[in-house]
mmCIF file of C-alpha atoms in Angstrom:
data_model
loop_
_atom_site.group_PDB
_atom_site.id
_atom_site.type_symbol
_atom_site.label_atom_id
_atom_site.label_comp_id
_atom_site.label_asym_id
_atom_site.label_seq_id
_atom_site.Cartn_x
_atom_site.Cartn_y
_atom_site.Cartn_z
ATOM 1 C CA MET A 504 15.279 -45.710 -28.842
ATOM 2 C CA CYS A 505 17.351 -44.408 -26.646
ATOM 3 C CA ILE A 506 15.267 -43.954 -23.484
ATOM 4 C CA TYR A 507 15.339 -47.761 -23.076
ATOM 5 C CA ASP A 508 18.565 -48.319 -24.204
ATOM 6 C CA PRO A 509 20.930 -49.305 -21.019
ATOM 7 C CA SER A 510 23.971 -47.426 -22.478
ATOM 8 C CA THR A 511 22.017 -44.175 -22.123
ATOM 9 C CA GLU A 512 23.426 -41.450 -19.903
ATOM 10 C CA VAL A 513 21.116 -40.215 -17.701
ATOM 11 C CA PHE A 514 21.596 -36.417 -16.903
ATOM 12 C CA ASP A 515 22.085 -36.466 -13.418
ATOM 13 C CA ALA A 516 19.512 -33.686 -11.675
ATOM 14 C CA LYS A 517 21.770 -31.857 -8.884
ATOM 15 C CA ALA A 518 24.261 -31.598 -11.699
ATOM 16 C CA VAL A 519 22.590 -27.816 -11.925
ATOM 17 C CA PRO A 520 20.456 -27.149 -9.087
ATOM 18 C CA ARG A 521 17.545 -25.711 -9.941
ATOM 19 C CA SER A 522 16.770 -21.954 -8.216
ATOM 20 C CA ARG A 523 13.315 -21.333 -7.072
ATOM 21 C CA ALA A 524 14.477 -18.308 -5.740
ATOM 22 C CA VAL A 525 12.254 -14.765 -7.172
ATOM 23 C CA PRO A 526 13.908 -12.615 -8.655
ATOM 24 C CA PRO A 527 14.062 -9.222 -6.867
ATOM 25 C CA PRO A 528 11.758 -6.524 -8.195
ATOM 26 C CA ARG A 529 13.325 -3.662 -10.472
ATOM 27 C CA ILE A 530 12.840 -0.339 -9.281
ATOM 28 C CA LEU A 531 12.274 2.018 -12.645
ATOM 29 C CA SER A 532 13.676 5.636 -12.310
ATOM 30 C CA ASP A 533 10.756 8.098 -13.316
ATOM 31 C CA ALA A 534 13.175 8.458 -16.603
ATOM 32 C CA GLU A 535 12.691 4.636 -17.526
ATOM 33 C CA LEU A 536 9.195 4.582 -16.100
ATOM 34 C CA GLY A 537 8.173 7.925 -18.008
ATOM 35 C CA ALA A 538 9.524 5.995 -21.007
ATOM 36 C CA LEU A 539 7.878 2.750 -20.831
ATOM 37 C CA ILE A 540 4.695 5.137 -20.422
ATOM 38 C CA SER A 541 5.717 7.332 -23.607
ATOM 39 C CA ALA A 542 6.408 3.625 -25.455
ATOM 40 C CA CYS A 543 2.768 2.572 -24.597
ATOM 41 C CA CYS A 544 1.115 5.045 -27.319
ATOM 42 C CA SER A 545 3.327 3.318 -30.138
ATOM 43 C CA VAL A 546 2.740 -0.150 -29.212
ATOM 44 C CA SER A 547 -0.070 -0.833 -31.777
ATOM 45 C CA PRO A 548 -0.047 2.057 -34.034
ATOM 46 C CA SER A 549 -3.063 0.544 -36.081
ATOM 47 C CA TYR A 550 -5.597 0.011 -32.559
ATOM 48 C CA PRO A 551 -5.156 3.226 -30.981
ATOM 49 C CA GLY A 552 -7.356 1.042 -27.858
ATOM 50 C CA SER A 553 -4.011 -0.273 -26.957
ATOM 51 C CA ALA A 554 -2.572 2.462 -25.835
ATOM 52 C CA MET A 555 -5.813 3.867 -23.474
ATOM 53 C CA VAL A 556 -5.603 0.478 -21.549
ATOM 54 C CA LEU A 557 -1.581 -0.151 -21.329
ATOM 55 C CA THR A 558 -0.689 3.724 -20.413
ATOM 56 C CA PRO A 559 -3.036 3.789 -16.715
ATOM 57 C CA LEU A 560 -2.314 -0.227 -16.408
ATOM 58 C CA ILE A 561 1.550 0.439 -16.412
ATOM 59 C CA GLY A 562 1.288 3.329 -14.366
ATOM 60 C CA LEU A 563 -1.292 1.872 -12.174
ATOM 61 C CA LEU A 564 1.106 -0.908 -11.625
ATOM 62 C CA ALA A 565 4.093 1.409 -10.462
ATOM 63 C CA SER A 566 1.894 3.670 -8.437
ATOM 64 C CA THR A 567 0.222 0.801 -6.099
ATOM 65 C CA GLY A 568 2.795 -2.151 -6.395
ATOM 66 C CA LEU A 569 0.084 -4.575 -7.358
ATOM 67 C CA ARG A 570 0.872 -7.629 -8.873
ATOM 68 C CA SER A 571 -0.201 -7.900 -12.885
ATOM 69 C CA GLY A 572 -2.499 -10.743 -12.250
ATOM 70 C CA GLU A 573 -3.903 -8.374 -9.775
ATOM 71 C CA ALA A 574 -4.398 -5.629 -11.908
ATOM 72 C CA LEU A 575 -5.605 -6.967 -14.696
ATOM 73 C CA ARG A 576 -8.667 -8.697 -12.605
ATOM 74 C CA ILE A 577 -10.029 -5.850 -12.161
ATOM 75 C CA ASP A 578 -13.469 -4.994 -12.849
ATOM 76 C CA ARG A 579 -15.244 -1.335 -13.060
ATOM 77 C CA ALA A 580 -17.634 -2.181 -9.940
ATOM 78 C CA ASP A 581 -13.711 -2.689 -8.166
ATOM 79 C CA VAL A 582 -12.559 0.624 -8.790
ATOM 80 C CA ASP A 583 -14.468 3.966 -6.462
ATOM 81 C CA LEU A 584 -13.715 6.610 -8.581
ATOM 82 C CA THR A 585 -14.740 8.777 -5.244
ATOM 83 C CA SER A 586 -12.915 7.910 -2.299
ATOM 84 C CA GLY A 587 -9.855 6.593 -4.776
ATOM 85 C CA VAL A 588 -9.957 3.114 -3.480
ATOM 86 C CA LEU A 589 -9.407 -0.116 -5.504
ATOM 87 C CA TYR A 590 -10.768 -3.540 -4.131
ATOM 88 C CA ILE A 591 -8.248 -6.446 -5.471
ATOM 89 C CA ARG A 592 -9.856 -9.657 -5.475
ATOM 90 C CA LYS A 593 -8.311 -13.212 -4.971
ATOM 91 C CA THR A 594 -5.265 -11.938 -4.093
ATOM 92 C CA LYS A 595 -2.110 -14.359 -3.037
ATOM 93 C CA PHE A 596 -3.853 -16.854 -0.956
ATOM 94 C CA ARG A 597 -7.104 -16.097 -2.564
ATOM 95 C CA LYS A 598 -7.360 -12.857 -0.089
ATOM 96 C CA ASP A 599 -9.534 -9.697 -0.745
ATOM 97 C CA ARG A 600 -7.869 -6.462 -0.208
ATOM 98 C CA LEU A 601 -8.696 -2.361 0.099
ATOM 99 C CA VAL A 602 -5.636 -0.788 -2.243
ATOM 100 C CA PRO A 603 -5.779 3.288 -2.041
ATOM 101 C CA VAL A 604 -4.627 5.245 -4.724
ATOM 102 C CA HIS A 605 -2.505 8.574 -5.089
ATOM 103 C CA PRO A 606 -4.786 11.386 -6.199
ATOM 104 C CA THR A 607 -2.300 11.687 -9.311
ATOM 105 C CA THR A 608 -3.484 7.959 -9.846
ATOM 106 C CA LEU A 609 -6.791 8.667 -9.340
ATOM 107 C CA ASP A 610 -6.865 11.174 -11.792
ATOM 108 C CA ALA A 611 -5.497 9.029 -14.402
ATOM 109 C CA LEU A 612 -8.270 6.146 -13.470
ATOM 110 C CA ARG A 613 -11.085 9.253 -14.192
ATOM 111 C CA ALA A 614 -9.934 9.950 -17.542
ATOM 112 C CA TYR A 615 -9.306 6.194 -18.467
ATOM 113 C CA ALA A 616 -12.589 5.561 -17.421
ATOM 114 C CA ARG A 617 -13.793 8.288 -19.336
ATOM 115 C CA GLN A 618 -12.204 7.467 -22.574
ATOM 116 C CA ARG A 619 -13.488 3.843 -21.909
ATOM 117 C CA ASP A 620 -16.875 4.356 -21.811
ATOM 118 C CA LEU A 621 -16.909 6.608 -24.960
ATOM 119 C CA ALA A 622 -15.407 3.915 -26.457
ATOM 120 C CA TYR A 623 -17.369 1.516 -24.929
ATOM 121 C CA PRO A 624 -20.829 2.862 -23.953
ATOM 122 C CA LYS A 625 -22.443 -0.256 -23.230
ATOM 123 C CA PRO A 626 -19.910 -3.141 -21.952
ATOM 124 C CA ARG A 627 -20.767 -6.507 -21.769
ATOM 125 C CA ASP A 628 -19.132 -7.399 -19.035
#
């Protein structure tokens, strides 16, 4: 048992300082974003529901700057498809906020809502 052997060398934690710095966000070019959204369609060919969810999700993240966890917590009641405002619950520091969306994003969210309602007419949650 080397953890109890006094001759075992102990690694000095200061030898390799641990960085707590958050890397800066990576801003995608229009071409990169288009390629990412196109790739969403081929993520799971056997389950087209993945593309139905991933495509608008990536677009929403790109157009609003939401954190991924915030976007994943959005519920039907949090989206106002008439006024184009998202109600984001429990953001950083447990705050709530309203996020307006661009008209093109709103169109994409409406299209997603139509597809979702056709696929799942009676939601469980």
